[in-house]
């Protein structure tokens, strides 16, 4: 195990984040604040409580998840795509490190950023609405699992992308719709029966449901299923990455 | 002594079907400077990239200091430093951060004193806090060298180290390569500049179309293939080579004012003395003379040309 290499990659990636700390932190904080102003205060005051939770508080877990998903993918995909694009990947490929160490470095850094961001958004939300966290341990567990899983997914996108457009296309065309339709702003039970069924094919539903359960003890699907689906998705990403390094897909000629 | 790199029957066929290497066998001796020459697309970079782990070989084996580069990649790669051909650098990193990154990546514990020495030797110390993006091309090249040296490798690959580098810097780079060898580092360089190989290398390998055409000690190569020419600047022009000299390798140039004698540096008697005596007897006077040795460049062109 090459611990120095993991540390080097991790530090490198974190340094990149800290160089642009203002954009990195300010933009999600501002956009989250806007969501609260619009949905929480303006519209939310006219929406009744959802399963005993005020609407403002109800959307907090969904908003955090939304940011975690998009930021994990953006950070991890950019983190590995950039050296591929610039050519500096040669150094990582020629270093005495295994695929596992590369992943821990890149994905670990991307997940760390998202987790920090999630906590910052949590703190920001607390300024706007009062809420309590019923299961803090599970809240953190879901936060970490989601950040890691989607950082793995972002890493795959960063390897797969053969251009900047492709790097953007998956987050915009797939992730954002799934996240918005995954129950960030509403309970699945508010939907017509047919859509309730269709929604269950959306993996994000399980993440948000599980995460919201850790806050308020309410959920759209049983928390065990949420946990299972998250683990399943993570396993899928790990398998894909194993294949990537096994075959050298888009990394090695 | 065991070679530091031994390559056996190395083949690389790219996905598109292009055979970049067609069964290369090569041994690099410990502590030498080895120059790999070849035209564009000959397979130089593919060969280097396979040894460094960037390209996967189709078949064949490579041992670096006794370690198989695939099965025992950690041990093999930690011995090797690579300076790539292209100037690929992170734009926003500082010089210091990037060399520290390289050292860590190769699994070495931090050693700021060593990195400082590397940067000082490459005249980069005063730029250590500069962003790489702000550096000139020659400095970026040296940053890449510093990165390759950051983990104290025993083997250094320099892929076209002086491409696009001005004359003064090139001299500096050559001095650096020599001092690396003095410190026991084996250096393998590819180059287009034959002058560079002639200047630096202990041994020269020529690769063409994915095959090693020749590997030879530079001096032996120069001697073996080198031909010397003696040019005599005549007092009065001649119309033709006198019949008495017909059995010699003589040629008249510059409208009969120069007589060129080609001889082999290998042979025991070059025949210069007897030629001069003969000219004296024939009353052919000359005002000046000089000899020229064929350069590595000419040797190279002859070899590659013959294979095309």
XYZ file of C-alpha atoms in Angstrom:
561
model
C 0.000 0.000 0.000
C 1.444 3.320 -1.114
C 0.124 5.671 1.557
C 2.254 8.589 0.401
C 0.685 8.381 -3.039
C -2.863 8.407 -1.687
C -1.978 11.391 0.448
C -0.354 13.153 -2.512
C -3.413 12.729 -4.752
C -5.808 13.636 -1.954
C -3.869 16.784 -1.073
C -3.536 17.758 -4.702
C -7.282 17.501 -5.220
C -8.110 19.333 -2.014
C -5.646 22.085 -2.907
C -7.459 22.508 -6.201
C -10.670 22.986 -4.247
C -9.179 25.444 -1.806
C -7.736 27.536 -4.630
C -11.281 28.244 -5.708
C -12.806 28.075 -2.260
C -14.999 31.139 -2.782
C -16.762 29.740 -5.844
C -16.716 26.223 -4.433
C -18.508 27.151 -1.248
C -20.310 30.366 -2.099
C -22.278 29.095 -5.069
C -23.996 26.159 -3.352
C -24.591 28.253 -0.230
C -26.175 31.028 -2.270
C -28.299 28.690 -4.356
C -29.472 26.825 -1.253
C -30.384 30.113 0.391
C -32.385 31.025 -2.704
C -34.264 27.733 -2.555
C -35.193 28.509 1.016
C -36.311 32.024 0.198
C -38.443 30.798 -2.708
C -39.696 27.405 -1.544
C -39.355 27.725 2.179
C -40.546 31.249 2.876
C -42.510 32.419 -0.171
C -44.280 29.277 -1.403
C -43.781 27.126 1.663
C -45.887 29.395 3.877
C -48.873 28.437 1.716
C -48.116 24.706 1.775
C -49.445 22.691 4.625
C -47.179 20.534 6.768
C -45.928 17.331 5.126
C -46.446 14.367 7.431
C -46.197 16.622 10.446
C -43.073 18.469 9.284
C -43.196 22.118 8.149
C -42.490 22.443 4.423
C -39.373 24.527 5.022
C -37.880 21.836 7.230
C -39.153 19.069 4.923
C -37.020 20.214 1.975
C -33.765 20.521 3.973
C -32.618 16.880 3.489
C -33.633 16.971 -0.174
C -31.672 20.150 -0.819
C -28.579 18.764 0.866
C -28.836 15.582 -1.202
C -29.290 17.615 -4.359
C -26.026 19.443 -3.695
C -24.189 16.286 -2.666
C -25.188 14.502 -5.852
C -24.255 17.298 -8.222
C -21.092 18.332 -6.390
C -19.803 14.768 -6.001
C -20.219 14.098 -9.682
C -18.825 17.464 -10.741
C -15.768 17.222 -8.481
C -14.885 13.619 -9.138
C -15.451 13.758 -12.885
C -13.424 16.956 -13.258
C -10.706 15.627 -10.958
C -9.887 12.693 -13.226
C -10.921 14.238 -16.548
C -8.615 17.239 -16.175
C -5.339 15.252 -16.034
C -6.582 13.089 -18.901
C -7.295 16.221 -20.903
C -4.050 18.024 -20.075
C -1.916 14.872 -20.302
C -0.594 15.030 -16.735
C -2.249 11.636 -16.162
C 1.012 10.133 -17.458
C 2.519 10.663 -14.034
C -0.245 8.856 -12.172
C -0.137 5.977 -14.651
C 3.634 5.634 -14.377
C 3.665 5.786 -10.576
C 3.996 2.674 -8.417
C 0.366 2.777 -7.346
C -2.567 0.447 -7.785
C -6.021 1.273 -9.065
C -7.317 1.077 -5.515
C -4.942 3.793 -4.347
C -5.827 6.037 -7.267
C -9.518 5.651 -6.419
C -9.031 6.307 -2.726
C -7.130 9.493 -3.571
C -9.451 10.949 -6.186
C -12.796 9.669 -4.955
C -11.883 10.260 -1.322
C -11.081 13.892 -2.052
C -14.249 14.435 -4.101
C -16.383 12.808 -1.403
C -14.694 14.863 1.326
C -15.549 18.057 -0.500
C -19.192 17.061 -0.915
C -19.493 16.039 2.715
C -18.083 19.364 3.862
C -20.397 21.136 1.485
C -23.362 19.127 2.766
C -22.547 20.171 6.302
C -22.176 23.810 5.257
C -25.589 23.678 3.595
C -27.017 22.033 6.680
C -25.717 24.913 8.772
C -27.031 27.462 6.255
C -30.463 25.828 6.315
C -30.520 26.001 10.079
C -30.375 29.782 9.749
C -33.652 29.775 7.785
C -35.670 27.039 9.427
C -35.620 25.307 12.803
C -35.282 21.510 12.680
C -33.952 18.638 14.711
C -32.044 15.586 13.548
C -33.651 12.416 14.889
C -30.873 9.954 13.956
C -27.564 11.864 13.689
C -25.522 8.700 13.185
C -27.616 7.585 10.213
C -27.693 11.129 8.879
C -23.876 11.127 8.717
C -23.853 7.557 7.392
C -26.205 8.400 4.519
C -24.259 11.578 3.825
C -20.970 9.702 3.533
C -22.389 6.797 1.551
C -24.092 9.079 -0.934
C -21.026 11.277 -1.321
C -18.772 8.255 -1.910
C -21.198 6.533 -4.272
C -21.724 9.570 -6.465
C -18.045 10.444 -6.395
C -17.400 6.945 -7.741
C -20.049 7.591 -10.357
C -18.449 10.939 -11.206
C -15.056 9.233 -11.523
C -16.578 6.860 -14.083
C -18.016 9.787 -16.029
C -14.647 11.533 -15.922
C -13.004 8.442 -17.422
C -15.734 7.866 -19.970
C -15.987 11.466 -21.181
C -14.031 12.124 -24.347
C -14.736 15.836 -24.315
C -15.971 18.669 -22.135
C -19.507 18.355 -23.520
C -19.757 14.729 -22.473
C -18.494 15.667 -19.061
C -21.483 17.977 -18.659
C -24.100 15.909 -20.390
C -24.655 13.217 -17.774
C -25.080 15.613 -14.855
C -27.433 17.854 -16.841
C -29.483 15.249 -18.680
C -29.576 12.486 -16.102
C -28.654 13.515 -12.611
C -30.436 16.859 -12.300
C -33.824 15.508 -13.504
C -33.500 12.431 -11.322
C -32.621 14.572 -8.327
C -35.495 16.984 -8.860
C -37.929 14.145 -9.483
C -36.518 12.151 -6.598
C -38.626 13.862 -3.963
C -36.380 16.739 -2.940
C -39.315 19.115 -2.816
C -42.249 16.792 -2.239
C -43.272 13.512 -0.680
C -43.821 10.667 -3.125
C -47.228 10.160 -1.552
C -48.305 13.515 -3.047
C -48.025 12.015 -6.563
C -50.774 10.190 -8.492
C -50.573 6.379 -7.991
C -49.021 5.656 -11.416
C -46.233 8.156 -10.880
C -45.611 6.772 -7.432
C -44.782 3.449 -9.119
C -42.632 4.989 -11.853
C -40.745 7.048 -9.306
C -39.547 3.881 -7.611
C -37.228 3.292 -10.588
C -35.420 6.482 -9.681
C -32.455 5.587 -7.448
C -32.355 9.101 -6.018
C -35.731 8.521 -4.370
C -34.139 5.983 -2.056
C -31.278 8.269 -1.129
C -33.479 11.222 -0.318
C -36.032 9.096 1.468
C -33.415 7.481 3.660
C -31.726 10.763 4.360
C -35.010 12.441 5.282
C -35.819 9.551 7.602
C -32.583 10.231 9.505
C -33.866 13.779 10.111
C -37.558 13.358 10.891
C -38.233 9.641 11.092
C -40.537 9.876 8.054
C -39.819 8.215 4.737
C -41.344 7.374 1.360
C -39.797 3.910 1.315
C -38.628 1.739 4.188
C -35.219 2.879 5.421
C -33.788 -0.618 5.043
C -34.601 -0.526 1.335
C -32.996 2.911 1.052
C -29.856 1.572 2.625
C -29.893 -1.520 0.412
C -30.322 0.506 -2.787
C -27.507 2.860 -1.846
C -25.177 -0.055 -1.206
C -26.287 -1.679 -4.464
C -25.534 1.442 -6.476
C -22.176 1.780 -4.797
C -21.356 -1.837 -5.630
C -22.328 -1.177 -9.251
C -19.925 1.759 -9.456
C -17.117 -0.225 -7.847
C -17.630 -3.016 -10.383
C -17.512 -0.556 -13.277
C -14.305 0.989 -11.951
C -12.772 -2.439 -11.452
C -13.474 -3.129 -15.117
C -12.016 0.224 -16.149
C -8.684 -0.467 -14.487
C -8.677 -4.101 -15.519
C -8.996 -3.209 -19.179
C -7.287 0.178 -19.075
C -10.411 1.631 -20.691
C -9.695 5.202 -21.870
C -6.699 5.314 -19.554
C -4.111 3.156 -21.280
C -3.490 2.306 -24.907
C 26.878 -7.125 -14.787
C 23.138 -7.577 -14.901
C 21.522 -5.058 -17.265
C 19.347 -2.452 -15.566
C 16.671 -2.868 -18.199
C 16.183 -5.943 -20.291
C 13.519 -6.092 -22.928
C 12.636 -9.408 -24.535
C 10.568 -9.837 -27.672
C 8.392 -6.827 -26.915
C 5.405 -6.427 -29.215
C 2.800 -3.692 -29.222
C -0.184 -3.731 -31.511
C -2.539 -0.803 -30.956
C -6.295 -1.230 -30.988
C -6.475 0.050 -34.560
C -4.142 -2.742 -35.673
C -1.032 -0.600 -35.963
C 2.048 -2.593 -34.972
C 4.208 -0.051 -33.202
C 6.762 -2.553 -31.912
C 7.560 -5.800 -33.708
C 9.498 -7.895 -31.247
C 12.057 -5.603 -29.667
C 15.016 -7.036 -27.755
C 17.184 -4.544 -25.954
C 19.407 -4.359 -22.919
C 20.363 -1.155 -21.178
C 23.519 -1.257 -19.086
C 23.643 0.072 -15.588
C 24.925 3.620 -15.402
C 25.134 4.360 -19.108
C 23.610 7.068 -21.241
C 21.727 5.317 -23.990
C 20.385 7.266 -26.940
C 17.499 5.874 -28.887
C 17.363 7.340 -32.347
C 14.729 6.933 -34.955
C 12.460 8.823 -37.303
C 8.989 9.964 -36.263
C 6.650 7.053 -35.656
C 9.494 4.555 -35.296
C 8.243 3.369 -31.903
C 10.530 5.307 -29.553
C 7.780 6.763 -27.403
C 5.757 3.539 -27.425
C 8.803 1.682 -26.143
C 9.366 4.196 -23.357
C 5.685 4.315 -22.426
C 5.533 0.551 -22.096
C 8.537 0.467 -19.796
C 7.012 3.240 -17.668
C 3.582 1.613 -17.443
C 1.591 4.061 -19.551
C 1.024 1.681 -22.440
C 0.171 -1.997 -21.982
C 2.409 -4.340 -23.983
C 0.742 -6.850 -26.302
C 3.390 -9.468 -25.541
C 6.963 -9.765 -24.368
C 8.636 -8.909 -21.109
C 10.479 -5.977 -19.636
C 12.575 -6.190 -16.502
C 13.582 -2.997 -14.742
C 16.396 -3.671 -12.300
C 15.250 -7.295 -12.234
C 11.576 -6.493 -11.598
C 8.934 -7.400 -14.147
C 7.157 -4.176 -15.103
C 3.723 -5.822 -15.062
C 3.819 -8.435 -12.294
C 6.082 -6.477 -9.991
C 5.066 -2.995 -11.109
C 5.565 -1.288 -7.772
C 9.209 -2.224 -7.436
C 9.864 -1.596 -11.135
C 8.166 1.781 -11.385
C 9.640 3.191 -8.200
C 13.060 2.911 -9.880
C 12.001 4.832 -12.971
C 11.531 8.515 -13.685
C 9.981 9.754 -16.904
C 10.217 13.130 -18.598
C 7.556 13.077 -21.313
C 7.938 14.573 -24.725
C 5.022 16.977 -24.459
C 5.102 19.841 -21.987
C 2.283 18.553 -19.838
C 2.007 20.378 -16.543
C -0.633 21.510 -14.137
C -1.120 25.185 -14.819
C -2.136 26.454 -11.405
C 0.164 24.457 -9.157
C 3.346 25.997 -7.821
C 6.661 24.440 -8.787
C 7.251 23.386 -5.196
C 3.822 21.793 -4.811
C 4.197 19.837 -8.017
C 7.572 18.321 -7.127
C 6.302 17.419 -3.671
C 3.296 15.781 -5.332
C 5.549 13.741 -7.607
C 7.679 12.517 -4.741
C 4.628 11.452 -2.758
C 3.024 9.797 -5.759
C 6.060 7.562 -6.117
C 5.789 6.514 -2.506
C 8.729 8.363 -1.031
C 8.538 10.078 2.362
C 8.914 13.869 2.226
C 12.477 15.140 1.904
C 12.491 18.880 1.377
C 16.278 19.118 1.443
C 16.560 16.724 -1.485
C 13.850 18.498 -3.470
C 15.558 21.809 -2.829
C 18.766 20.388 -4.263
C 16.950 19.119 -7.350
C 15.386 22.515 -7.942
C 18.667 24.331 -7.345
C 20.503 22.040 -9.765
C 17.922 22.842 -12.396
C 18.031 26.590 -11.609
C 14.413 26.529 -10.533
C 14.806 27.318 -6.863
C 13.932 31.000 -7.222
C 10.801 29.957 -9.117
C 9.618 27.482 -6.539
C 6.578 29.516 -5.552
C 5.652 30.513 -9.092
C 2.656 28.988 -10.752
C 3.779 26.693 -13.548
C 1.592 28.556 -15.993
C 3.777 31.632 -15.560
C 6.962 29.814 -16.591
C 8.655 29.772 -19.983
C 8.789 26.631 -22.104
C 12.362 25.878 -21.100
C 11.493 26.230 -17.427
C 8.455 23.983 -17.801
C 10.722 21.374 -19.360
C 12.985 21.631 -16.325
C 9.993 21.377 -14.000
C 9.147 18.085 -15.708
C 12.707 16.915 -15.157
C 12.524 17.956 -11.502
C 9.276 16.006 -11.126
C 10.881 12.944 -12.697
C 13.847 13.206 -10.322
C 11.749 13.907 -7.234
C 11.644 10.280 -6.142
C 15.372 9.631 -6.656
C 15.020 7.202 -9.578
C 17.842 4.937 -10.740
C 16.648 5.077 -14.311
C 15.633 8.263 -16.082
C 13.816 8.390 -19.397
C 14.099 11.610 -21.327
C 11.760 11.636 -24.296
C 13.073 14.332 -26.622
C 14.504 16.403 -23.767
C 15.751 19.299 -25.822
C 12.940 19.682 -28.335
C 12.194 23.378 -28.538
C 14.950 24.316 -26.123
C 17.415 27.033 -27.062
C 21.111 26.345 -27.577
C 22.292 27.598 -24.211
C 19.670 25.662 -22.307
C 20.460 22.572 -24.330
C 24.082 22.748 -23.214
C 22.895 23.114 -19.622
C 20.640 20.102 -20.040
C 23.526 18.045 -21.397
C 25.661 18.985 -18.397
C 22.810 17.936 -16.143
C 22.477 14.567 -17.882
C 26.207 13.953 -17.504
C 26.137 14.830 -13.823
C 23.201 12.453 -13.345
C 25.266 9.669 -14.809
C 28.110 10.563 -12.481
C 25.658 10.027 -9.639
C 24.909 6.559 -10.945
C 21.640 7.248 -12.739
C 21.079 5.369 -15.978
C 19.751 7.737 -18.621
C 17.827 6.687 -21.703
C 17.027 9.474 -24.083
C 15.276 9.685 -27.378
C 16.184 12.453 -29.679
C 15.864 13.867 -33.126
C 19.059 15.818 -32.729
C 21.778 13.434 -33.707
C 24.272 15.938 -32.437
C 22.784 15.334 -29.030
C 23.322 11.581 -29.178
C 26.815 12.128 -30.520
C 27.560 14.509 -27.675
C 26.064 12.546 -24.809
C 25.545 8.889 -25.441
C 27.716 5.958 -24.450
C 25.706 3.673 -26.659
C 23.296 4.285 -29.455
C 20.296 2.280 -30.523
C 18.524 2.934 -33.759
C 14.883 2.010 -34.093
C 12.894 2.101 -37.291
C 9.362 0.881 -37.998
C 9.105 -0.866 -34.653
C 12.357 -2.775 -34.933
C 15.758 -2.193 -33.415
C 18.002 -1.777 -36.403
C 21.254 -1.476 -34.538
C 22.706 -1.121 -31.056
C 26.328 -0.144 -30.779
C 28.843 1.624 -28.640
C 28.920 5.153 -29.975
C 32.657 5.259 -30.599
C 32.673 1.869 -32.285
C 29.719 2.909 -34.387
C 31.455 6.087 -35.423
C 34.599 4.176 -36.257
C 32.888 1.261 -37.924
C 30.675 3.252 -40.147
C 32.723 6.411 -40.189
C 34.544 7.340 -43.335
C 37.025 10.088 -43.545
C 37.616 12.397 -46.426
C 40.733 14.332 -47.268
C 40.108 17.397 -49.380
C 43.006 18.988 -51.263
C 42.604 22.506 -52.583
C 44.630 22.511 -55.784
C 46.826 25.347 -57.082
C 45.623 24.775 -60.633
C 42.362 23.080 -61.590
C 42.486 19.616 -63.190
C 40.256 18.427 -65.998
C 40.155 14.841 -64.872
C 41.739 12.594 -62.298
C 45.159 11.618 -63.728
C 45.206 7.980 -64.970
C 48.082 7.172 -62.620
C 45.675 7.739 -59.711
C 42.741 5.847 -61.203
C 43.016 2.995 -58.710
C 42.363 5.333 -55.771
C 39.084 6.603 -54.328
C 39.423 10.046 -55.803
C 36.931 12.588 -56.959
C 37.261 16.025 -58.470
C 34.932 18.699 -57.166
C 34.483 22.468 -57.270
C 35.189 22.651 -61.007
C 38.397 20.710 -60.712
C 39.919 22.830 -57.966
C 39.394 20.291 -55.214
C 40.512 16.700 -55.069
C 38.612 14.600 -52.547
C 40.098 11.359 -51.259
C 37.806 9.022 -49.324
C 39.374 6.486 -47.006
C 38.376 4.131 -44.268
C 39.482 5.013 -40.757
C 39.459 1.320 -39.894
C 42.175 0.187 -42.265
C 45.789 0.031 -41.120
C 47.192 2.078 -43.922
C 45.055 4.957 -44.989
C 47.186 5.603 -48.043
C 47.464 9.310 -47.389
C 51.260 9.383 -47.346
C 51.614 7.487 -50.610
C 48.931 9.622 -52.246
C 50.740 12.807 -51.309
C 54.030 11.381 -52.611
C 52.353 10.414 -55.867
C 50.852 13.869 -56.289
C 54.279 15.342 -55.736
C 55.756 13.107 -58.439
C 52.985 14.129 -60.842
C 53.639 17.776 -60.050
C 50.151 18.469 -58.727
C 50.462 21.226 -56.147
C 47.942 22.084 -53.506
C 47.604 25.112 -51.269
C 45.500 23.716 -48.471
C 44.078 20.478 -47.174
C 41.637 19.311 -44.555
C 40.029 16.073 -43.395
C 36.438 15.432 -42.361
C 34.897 12.583 -40.447
C 31.369 11.573 -41.332
C 28.948 12.505 -38.563
C 26.503 10.278 -36.800
C 23.834 12.048 -38.769
C 25.193 10.740 -42.047
C 25.499 7.270 -40.556
C 21.934 7.473 -39.371
C 20.588 8.623 -42.709
C 22.484 5.845 -44.462
C 21.093 3.202 -42.120
C 17.512 4.360 -42.102
C 17.610 5.185 -45.791
C 18.679 1.669 -46.619
C 15.766 0.246 -44.677
C 13.065 2.346 -46.246
